[in-house]
Amino acid sequence: MILIVDDKPENILSIRKTLELYQFEVDAALSGEEALRKILKHSYTLIILDVQMPSMDGFEVAEALSGHSKAKDIPIIFLSAVNKDKRFIVKGYDSGGIDYITKPVDPDILLMKVKTFSRLYQQSLELKQMHQSLKEEVEVRKLAQEALIAHQQQVNEMLEQKVRERTEELREINKSLEASNHDLQQFASVASHDLKEPLRKIQLFGAILRDKFLHADPNALSYMERIVGSSERMAKLINDLLNYSRLSVTSIYEITDFNEMVKEILSDLELMISERDAVISVEKMPQIEAVPGQVRQVFQNIISNALKFSRKDISPVIHITADVVTDLNPESAAFTGGQYCRIVIRDNGIGFNEKYLSKIFTIFQRLHTSELYEGTGIGLAIAKKVIDKHGGIITASSKEGEGSAFVIVLPLRQGKNN
């Protein structure tokens, strides 16, 4: 709405008709005092203010409005038929006006200025409202962020407390496990000694009876052979179980020459190799940080199996190859600068069905009866536990009647956690 302030009704009527013709809503005041009262009650987008008025002129009205928070930003156009001198125009601008028009007024120019100043004032109000909305939104977001930070801090403190509690629980559990492992080692050592001692006597006295007194009785000799054989298998089982339990103990790693180690194993197995007319080839292997006694047991178990599970009337052929590879993967590409070594022990034996692959590395799991092939079913379980402890992997591929290939991948150097 536009307020026209003039002490002459005919002037108000002329301007009102012009503005209403263009759909402007118009209000009027016949004095400065009336104008001030109306401005306090209503909202206006523009004030057209006559300078020459009795009692309170236009400049005084403008100065009064400039001190009022509600009205100080309303644009004012001064109209004057008498005060056309430059000093009055300057005074009008100093009083807060945005334009100064002298009478007679050109309706087109007045209309153009009214449209422009009304639109600018409306846009100014919209900008203020937008600014206020943004300010409120920023405040809301700030409060939300503070609440979120406080909540996050609370959650973090709770998590830290939970971690501390869980860490303490794990520390206590580890202590308990270490004590249990120590007790288990002690028990295994004592139990193995107590079990092996009567077995040794059974083997000793059984052998004496067999060799001195039973040659004349074939049936008794056969029974005694079974007794001695069973006691020997039991002794081997006890040794394997003891070896398996010892793998839980912390070990010392050292740089190990795998070539020399395999050479010693083949020397130990020389009689078995000769009896089966086996052919074994070994490629050069890099030096690897390992526990010598443990990895020796792995290789001895796998090579012994390759000799033991050979096909009838076919000489065992065993190839041991090695490559430095990029990562801990059986299919990893060979790379001289890699951090891992892949060792493959391949034979031409009886093989096995690969659906039993996971079974062969499980303790006491056998694919053949002890009558066909001797053994305790612990050897490959020991091999897997050793390789796992070294941070490596072991797997196998095979075809029945064609042979097997055992693949071992080991890190060349052990990390700090091993």
Short mmCIF file of C-alpha atoms in Angstrom, two decimals:
data_model
loop_
_atom_site.label_atom_id
_atom_site.label_comp_id
_atom_site.label_asym_id
_atom_site.label_seq_id
_atom_site.Cartn_x
_atom_site.Cartn_y
_atom_site.Cartn_z
CA MET A 1 0.00 0.00 0.00
CA ILE A 2 1.13 3.56 -0.85
CA LEU A 3 0.56 6.51 1.48
CA ILE A 4 -0.02 9.97 -0.04
CA VAL A 5 0.51 12.87 2.41
CA ASP A 6 -0.72 16.31 1.31
CA ASP A 7 -2.73 19.06 2.98
CA LYS A 8 -4.71 19.64 -0.23
CA PRO A 9 -7.33 16.98 -1.05
CA GLU A 10 -7.34 17.83 -4.75
CA ASN A 11 -3.64 16.93 -4.99
CA ILE A 12 -4.26 13.64 -3.22
CA LEU A 13 -7.18 12.84 -5.53
CA SER A 14 -5.15 13.45 -8.67
CA ILE A 15 -2.30 11.17 -7.59
CA ARG A 16 -4.70 8.53 -6.15
CA LYS A 17 -6.58 8.24 -9.45
CA THR A 18 -3.33 7.79 -11.37
CA LEU A 19 -2.06 5.05 -9.06
CA GLU A 20 -5.36 3.21 -8.66
CA LEU A 21 -5.64 3.10 -12.45
CA TYR A 22 -2.60 0.75 -12.31
CA GLN A 23 -3.95 -1.40 -9.48
CA PHE A 24 -1.98 0.23 -6.66
CA GLU A 25 -3.64 0.22 -3.26
CA VAL A 26 -3.62 3.80 -1.93
CA ASP A 27 -4.11 5.45 1.46
CA ALA A 28 -4.05 9.19 2.23
CA ALA A 29 -3.28 11.63 5.09
CA LEU A 30 -4.04 15.40 5.14
CA SER A 31 -1.27 16.28 7.62
CA GLY A 32 2.04 15.13 8.95
CA GLU A 33 0.53 14.19 12.30
CA GLU A 34 -2.15 12.02 10.65
CA ALA A 35 0.51 10.41 8.49
CA LEU A 36 2.57 9.43 11.54
CA ARG A 37 -0.47 7.91 13.24
CA LYS A 38 -1.31 5.83 10.17
CA ILE A 39 2.27 4.66 9.69
CA LEU A 40 2.26 3.30 13.25
CA LYS A 41 -0.87 1.24 12.49
CA HIS A 42 -0.32 0.13 8.87
CA SER A 43 2.46 -1.11 6.62
CA TYR A 44 3.34 0.88 3.51
CA THR A 45 5.66 0.16 0.60
CA LEU A 46 6.07 3.85 -0.38
CA ILE A 47 5.25 7.34 0.96
CA ILE A 48 4.58 10.28 -1.37
CA LEU A 49 5.13 13.27 0.91
CA ASP A 50 4.34 16.94 0.22
CA VAL A 51 6.99 19.33 1.53
CA GLN A 52 4.82 22.41 2.19
CA MET A 53 2.29 21.55 4.91
CA PRO A 54 1.08 23.57 7.92
CA SER A 55 2.04 22.61 11.46
CA MET A 56 4.47 19.84 10.40
CA ASP A 57 6.16 19.94 6.99
CA GLY A 58 7.36 17.00 4.94
CA PHE A 59 10.99 17.25 6.11
CA GLU A 60 9.90 17.02 9.77
CA VAL A 61 7.73 14.01 9.01
CA ALA A 62 10.64 12.26 7.26
CA GLU A 63 13.00 12.99 10.15
CA ALA A 64 10.45 11.62 12.62
CA LEU A 65 10.10 8.44 10.59
CA SER A 66 13.89 7.92 10.44
CA GLY A 67 13.91 7.36 14.18
CA HIS A 68 11.16 4.74 14.07
CA SER A 69 12.34 1.16 13.56
CA LYS A 70 9.18 0.07 11.73
CA ALA A 71 9.13 2.97 9.24
CA LYS A 72 12.73 4.07 8.82
CA ASP A 73 13.29 1.94 5.69
CA ILE A 74 10.07 2.94 3.84
CA PRO A 75 11.07 4.87 0.66
CA ILE A 76 9.89 8.53 0.57
CA ILE A 77 9.32 10.63 -2.55
CA PHE A 78 9.07 14.37 -1.79
CA LEU A 79 6.71 16.57 -3.83
CA SER A 80 7.04 20.37 -3.83
CA ALA A 81 5.53 23.19 -5.90
CA VAL A 82 7.38 25.99 -4.09
CA ASN A 83 10.69 24.72 -2.66
CA LYS A 84 12.51 24.03 -5.90
CA ASP A 85 15.84 25.47 -4.84
CA LYS A 86 18.84 23.14 -4.66
CA ARG A 87 19.18 23.52 -0.89
CA PHE A 88 15.64 22.18 -0.36
CA ILE A 89 16.32 19.24 -2.61
CA VAL A 90 19.49 18.44 -0.64
CA LYS A 91 17.54 18.79 2.62
CA GLY A 92 15.00 16.33 1.29
CA TYR A 93 17.64 13.71 0.65
CA ASP A 94 19.26 14.41 4.03
CA SER A 95 15.91 13.91 5.73
CA GLY A 96 15.70 10.36 4.36
CA GLY A 97 14.02 10.78 0.99
CA ILE A 98 15.02 8.71 -2.01
CA ASP A 99 13.69 11.19 -4.62
CA TYR A 100 12.56 14.81 -4.91
CA ILE A 101 9.97 15.77 -7.56
CA THR A 102 8.80 19.29 -8.28
CA LYS A 103 5.26 20.18 -9.27
CA PRO A 104 3.54 20.09 -11.64
CA VAL A 105 4.09 16.33 -11.63
CA ASP A 106 4.37 14.36 -14.86
CA PRO A 107 2.03 11.37 -14.19
CA ASP A 108 4.10 8.98 -16.34
CA ILE A 109 7.35 9.82 -14.55
CA LEU A 110 5.67 9.62 -11.15
CA LEU A 111 4.14 6.25 -12.05
CA MET A 112 7.48 4.89 -13.25
CA LYS A 113 9.20 5.97 -10.04
CA VAL A 114 6.42 4.58 -7.86
CA LYS A 115 6.65 1.23 -9.62
CA THR A 116 10.42 1.14 -9.31
CA PHE A 117 10.67 2.19 -5.65
CA SER A 118 7.75 -0.04 -4.62
CA ARG A 119 9.38 -3.02 -6.29
CA LEU A 120 12.77 -2.26 -4.74
CA TYR A 121 11.22 -1.93 -1.29
CA GLN A 122 9.33 -5.19 -1.73
CA GLN A 123 12.52 -6.94 -2.83
CA SER A 124 14.33 -5.43 0.12
CA LEU A 125 11.70 -6.84 2.47
CA GLU A 126 11.96 -10.25 0.82
CA LEU A 127 15.74 -10.17 1.15
CA LYS A 128 15.43 -9.28 4.82
CA GLN A 129 12.98 -12.10 5.36
CA MET A 130 15.29 -14.48 3.50
CA HIS A 131 18.23 -13.26 5.54
CA GLN A 132 16.27 -13.80 8.74
CA SER A 133 15.23 -17.28 7.61
CA LEU A 134 18.83 -18.14 6.76
CA LYS A 135 19.99 -16.77 10.09
CA GLU A 136 17.41 -18.90 11.91
CA GLU A 137 18.34 -21.95 9.85
CA VAL A 138 22.04 -21.39 10.60
CA GLU A 139 21.20 -21.16 14.29
CA VAL A 140 19.13 -24.33 14.13
CA ARG A 141 21.93 -26.15 12.29
CA LYS A 142 24.47 -24.83 14.74
CA LEU A 143 22.42 -26.15 17.66
CA ALA A 144 21.92 -29.46 15.84
CA GLN A 145 25.65 -29.70 15.14
CA GLU A 146 26.48 -28.98 18.76
CA ALA A 147 24.00 -31.62 19.85
CA LEU A 148 25.46 -34.07 17.33
CA ILE A 149 29.00 -33.37 18.50
CA ALA A 150 27.94 -33.82 22.12
CA HIS A 151 26.19 -37.08 21.20
CA GLN A 152 29.20 -38.25 19.20
CA GLN A 153 31.50 -37.48 22.11
CA GLN A 154 29.22 -39.44 24.39
CA VAL A 155 29.17 -42.36 21.95
CA ASN A 156 32.96 -42.21 21.58
CA GLU A 157 33.41 -42.23 25.33
CA MET A 158 31.09 -45.23 25.61
CA LEU A 159 32.98 -47.03 22.82
CA GLU A 160 36.33 -46.25 24.41
CA GLN A 161 35.05 -47.58 27.71
CA LYS A 162 33.77 -50.73 25.99
CA VAL A 163 37.12 -51.15 24.21
CA ARG A 164 38.99 -50.75 27.47
CA GLU A 165 36.74 -53.27 29.18
CA ARG A 166 37.01 -55.71 26.26
CA THR A 167 40.78 -55.27 26.09
CA GLU A 168 41.03 -56.04 29.79
CA GLU A 169 38.81 -59.10 29.31
CA LEU A 170 40.97 -60.31 26.42
CA ARG A 171 44.10 -59.71 28.48
CA GLU A 172 42.69 -61.85 31.26
CA ILE A 173 41.58 -64.51 28.78
CA ASN A 174 45.05 -64.54 27.21
CA LYS A 175 46.63 -64.97 30.62
CA SER A 176 44.25 -67.83 31.31
CA LEU A 177 45.01 -69.40 27.92
CA GLU A 178 48.74 -69.07 28.45
CA ALA A 179 48.40 -70.78 31.83
CA SER A 180 46.18 -73.47 30.28
CA ASN A 181 48.65 -74.01 27.43
CA HIS A 182 51.49 -74.33 29.89
CA ASP A 183 49.51 -76.82 31.96
CA LEU A 184 48.57 -78.70 28.79
CA GLN A 185 52.22 -78.87 27.72
CA GLN A 186 53.17 -80.19 31.11
CA PHE A 187 50.36 -82.72 31.00
CA ALA A 188 51.20 -83.80 27.44
CA SER A 189 54.83 -84.27 28.35
CA VAL A 190 54.08 -86.30 31.48
CA ALA A 191 51.28 -88.25 29.81
CA SER A 192 53.41 -89.10 26.79
CA HIS A 193 56.21 -90.33 29.05
CA ASP A 194 53.82 -92.39 31.16
CA LEU A 195 52.15 -93.84 28.05
CA LYS A 196 55.34 -94.56 26.14
CA GLU A 197 57.04 -96.36 29.00
CA PRO A 198 54.62 -99.36 29.13
CA LEU A 199 54.54 -99.38 25.31
CA ARG A 200 58.30 -99.69 25.21
CA LYS A 201 58.07 -102.69 27.55
CA ILE A 202 55.34 -104.25 25.40
CA GLN A 203 57.51 -103.80 22.31
CA LEU A 204 60.64 -105.07 24.07
CA PHE A 205 59.17 -108.14 25.70
CA GLY A 206 56.96 -108.83 22.70
CA ALA A 207 60.01 -108.84 20.44
CA ILE A 208 61.86 -111.16 22.86
CA LEU A 209 58.93 -113.59 22.95
CA ARG A 210 58.60 -113.47 19.17
CA ASP A 211 62.26 -114.01 18.45
CA LYS A 212 63.00 -116.70 21.12
CA PHE A 213 59.89 -118.70 21.86
CA LEU A 214 57.25 -118.45 19.13
CA HIS A 215 58.93 -119.67 15.95
CA ALA A 216 57.48 -123.14 16.43
CA ASP A 217 53.90 -121.83 16.67
CA PRO A 218 52.87 -119.84 13.57
CA ASN A 219 49.56 -118.72 15.08
CA ALA A 220 51.18 -117.40 18.25
CA LEU A 221 53.88 -115.73 16.13
CA SER A 222 51.19 -113.97 14.03
CA TYR A 223 49.40 -112.73 17.15
CA MET A 224 52.61 -111.44 18.63
CA GLU A 225 53.49 -109.65 15.36
CA ARG A 226 50.12 -107.88 15.61
CA ILE A 227 50.75 -106.91 19.23
CA VAL A 228 54.21 -105.49 18.44
CA GLY A 229 52.89 -103.67 15.32
CA SER A 230 49.99 -102.15 17.25
CA SER A 231 52.29 -100.97 20.03
CA GLU A 232 54.61 -99.37 17.44
CA ARG A 233 51.66 -97.52 15.86
CA MET A 234 50.52 -96.38 19.29
CA ALA A 235 54.00 -95.05 20.07
CA LYS A 236 54.02 -93.12 16.77
CA LEU A 237 50.55 -91.71 17.52
CA ILE A 238 51.71 -90.50 20.94
CA ASN A 239 54.76 -88.84 19.38
CA ASP A 240 52.63 -87.14 16.72
CA LEU A 241 50.12 -85.88 19.29
CA LEU A 242 52.95 -84.53 21.42
CA ASN A 243 54.43 -82.76 18.39
CA TYR A 244 51.00 -81.30 17.50
CA SER A 245 50.47 -79.94 21.01
CA ARG A 246 53.95 -78.36 21.06
CA LEU A 247 53.03 -76.13 18.09
CA SER A 248 51.09 -73.82 20.45
CA VAL A 249 54.32 -72.80 22.19
CA THR A 250 56.00 -69.55 21.15
CA SER A 251 58.90 -70.35 18.81
CA ILE A 252 62.07 -68.60 17.68
CA TYR A 253 62.31 -67.82 13.96
CA GLU A 254 65.62 -67.80 12.12
CA ILE A 255 66.88 -67.63 8.55
CA THR A 256 66.65 -71.23 7.34
CA ASP A 257 68.34 -72.90 4.38
CA PHE A 258 65.50 -74.98 2.93
CA ASN A 259 67.84 -76.64 0.41
CA GLU A 260 70.05 -78.05 3.17
CA MET A 261 66.98 -79.01 5.22
CA VAL A 262 65.45 -81.02 2.32
CA LYS A 263 68.82 -82.63 1.67
CA GLU A 264 68.94 -83.86 5.29
CA ILE A 265 65.35 -85.17 5.04
CA LEU A 266 66.18 -87.15 1.89
CA SER A 267 69.21 -88.56 3.66
CA ASP A 268 67.01 -89.70 6.57
CA LEU A 269 64.56 -91.28 4.12
CA GLU A 270 67.31 -92.89 2.05
CA LEU A 271 66.27 -96.48 2.87
CA MET A 272 62.60 -95.84 2.01
CA ILE A 273 63.60 -94.06 -1.21
CA SER A 274 65.87 -96.94 -2.20
CA GLU A 275 63.27 -99.62 -1.42
CA ARG A 276 60.69 -97.92 -3.62
CA ASP A 277 63.19 -96.96 -6.34
CA ALA A 278 61.97 -93.35 -6.08
CA VAL A 279 63.25 -90.45 -8.21
CA ILE A 280 63.29 -87.06 -6.43
CA SER A 281 64.33 -83.73 -7.98
CA VAL A 282 64.69 -80.55 -5.95
CA GLU A 283 64.94 -77.01 -7.33
CA LYS A 284 66.93 -74.35 -5.48
CA MET A 285 64.86 -72.62 -2.82
CA PRO A 286 65.49 -69.19 -1.22
CA GLN A 287 66.41 -68.81 2.42
CA ILE A 288 63.28 -68.22 4.50
CA GLU A 289 62.78 -66.99 8.04
CA ALA A 290 61.17 -69.94 9.84
CA VAL A 291 61.32 -72.32 12.79
CA PRO A 292 63.67 -75.00 11.36
CA GLY A 293 62.39 -77.96 13.36
CA GLN A 294 58.76 -77.24 12.49
CA VAL A 295 59.14 -76.71 8.74
CA ARG A 296 61.40 -79.77 8.59
CA GLN A 297 58.50 -81.78 10.02
CA VAL A 298 56.18 -80.35 7.30
CA PHE A 299 58.47 -81.36 4.45
CA GLN A 300 59.23 -84.75 6.00
CA ASN A 301 55.51 -85.53 6.39
CA ILE A 302 54.64 -84.54 2.79
CA ILE A 303 57.63 -86.31 1.20
CA SER A 304 57.00 -89.42 3.32
CA ASN A 305 53.38 -89.42 2.19
CA ALA A 306 54.45 -89.10 -1.45
CA LEU A 307 56.61 -92.21 -1.00
CA LYS A 308 54.03 -94.08 1.06
CA PHE A 309 50.99 -93.38 -1.16
CA SER A 310 52.69 -94.50 -4.39
CA ARG A 311 50.99 -96.61 -7.06
CA LYS A 312 51.67 -100.31 -7.20
CA ASP A 313 54.45 -101.34 -9.61
CA ILE A 314 55.19 -97.66 -10.49
CA SER A 315 58.28 -95.99 -9.06
CA PRO A 316 57.49 -92.77 -7.16
CA VAL A 317 58.59 -89.57 -8.94
CA ILE A 318 58.66 -86.46 -6.76
CA HIS A 319 59.44 -82.92 -7.93
CA ILE A 320 60.01 -80.05 -5.50
CA THR A 321 59.90 -76.61 -7.17
CA ALA A 322 60.08 -73.08 -5.75
CA ASP A 323 59.25 -69.54 -6.96
CA VAL A 324 59.38 -66.12 -5.32
CA VAL A 325 55.91 -64.62 -5.80
CA THR A 326 54.06 -61.34 -5.32
CA ASP A 327 51.51 -62.22 -2.63
CA LEU A 328 50.05 -64.88 -0.37
CA ASN A 329 48.16 -66.80 -3.02
CA PRO A 330 48.72 -70.27 -4.51
CA GLU A 331 48.12 -68.83 -8.00
CA SER A 332 50.27 -65.72 -7.50
CA ALA A 333 52.57 -64.70 -10.34
CA ALA A 334 56.30 -65.29 -10.03
CA PHE A 335 58.23 -62.10 -9.29
CA THR A 336 61.89 -61.89 -8.24
CA GLY A 337 61.17 -58.92 -5.98
CA GLY A 338 58.22 -60.60 -4.23
CA GLN A 339 57.87 -61.07 -0.48
CA TYR A 340 56.64 -64.69 -0.55
CA CYS A 341 57.90 -68.08 -1.66
CA ARG A 342 55.68 -70.72 -3.27
CA ILE A 343 56.93 -74.29 -2.90
CA VAL A 344 55.21 -77.13 -4.79
CA ILE A 345 55.78 -80.81 -3.90
CA ARG A 346 54.38 -82.87 -6.77
CA ASP A 347 54.16 -86.67 -7.00
CA ASN A 348 52.77 -89.39 -9.30
CA GLY A 349 51.10 -91.40 -6.52
CA ILE A 350 47.57 -92.67 -5.98
CA GLY A 351 46.13 -89.16 -5.59
CA PHE A 352 42.76 -88.41 -3.97
CA ASN A 353 39.37 -86.98 -4.80
CA GLU A 354 39.53 -83.18 -4.32
CA LYS A 355 36.14 -83.15 -2.60
CA TYR A 356 38.08 -84.44 0.44
CA LEU A 357 40.61 -81.58 0.29
CA SER A 358 39.53 -79.95 3.55
CA LYS A 359 39.42 -83.33 5.27
CA ILE A 360 43.06 -84.23 4.67
CA PHE A 361 44.31 -81.31 6.81
CA THR A 362 42.06 -82.23 9.78
CA ILE A 363 43.53 -84.13 12.69
CA PHE A 364 42.77 -87.89 12.78
CA GLN A 365 41.17 -87.75 9.31
CA ARG A 366 42.25 -90.51 6.93
CA LEU A 367 41.17 -91.31 3.37
CA HIS A 368 42.46 -94.90 3.59
CA THR A 369 42.43 -97.54 6.29
CA SER A 370 45.57 -98.27 8.30
CA GLU A 371 45.56 -101.81 6.85
CA LEU A 372 46.21 -100.37 3.36
CA TYR A 373 48.53 -97.50 4.32
CA GLU A 374 50.09 -97.03 7.74
CA GLY A 375 49.87 -93.70 9.53
CA THR A 376 48.14 -91.82 12.35
CA GLY A 377 46.17 -89.20 10.40
CA ILE A 378 48.00 -86.37 12.12
CA GLY A 379 50.87 -85.58 9.73
CA LEU A 380 49.05 -83.15 7.41
CA ALA A 381 47.22 -81.56 10.36
CA ILE A 382 50.65 -80.79 11.83
CA ALA A 383 51.78 -79.42 8.46
CA LYS A 384 48.80 -77.06 8.25
CA LYS A 385 49.21 -75.83 11.82
CA VAL A 386 52.91 -75.13 11.23
CA ILE A 387 52.27 -73.22 7.99
CA ASP A 388 49.44 -71.24 9.60
CA LYS A 389 51.72 -70.33 12.47
CA HIS A 390 54.29 -69.05 9.95
CA GLY A 391 51.67 -66.77 8.37
CA GLY A 392 51.50 -68.89 5.23
CA ILE A 393 48.99 -71.12 3.45
CA ILE A 394 48.99 -74.76 2.38
CA THR A 395 46.65 -76.44 -0.10
CA ALA A 396 46.68 -79.28 -2.58
CA SER A 397 45.37 -80.41 -5.96
CA SER A 398 44.99 -84.00 -7.03
CA LYS A 399 43.45 -86.56 -9.37
CA GLU A 400 42.83 -90.12 -8.33
CA GLY A 401 45.32 -92.45 -9.95
CA GLU A 402 47.51 -89.61 -11.28
CA GLY A 403 49.17 -87.97 -8.27
CA SER A 404 49.00 -84.94 -6.03
CA ALA A 405 50.59 -81.51 -5.75
CA PHE A 406 50.94 -79.84 -2.35
CA VAL A 407 51.38 -76.06 -2.56
CA ILE A 408 52.94 -74.11 0.30
CA VAL A 409 53.24 -70.30 0.28
CA LEU A 410 55.36 -68.72 3.02
CA PRO A 411 56.49 -65.14 3.70
CA LEU A 412 60.24 -64.78 3.16
CA ARG A 413 60.49 -62.78 6.39
CA GLN A 414 58.26 -62.91 9.46
CA GLY A 415 56.35 -59.88 10.71
CA LYS A 416 56.57 -58.49 14.25
CA ASN A 417 53.42 -60.30 15.35
CA ASN A 418 54.79 -63.82 14.75
#
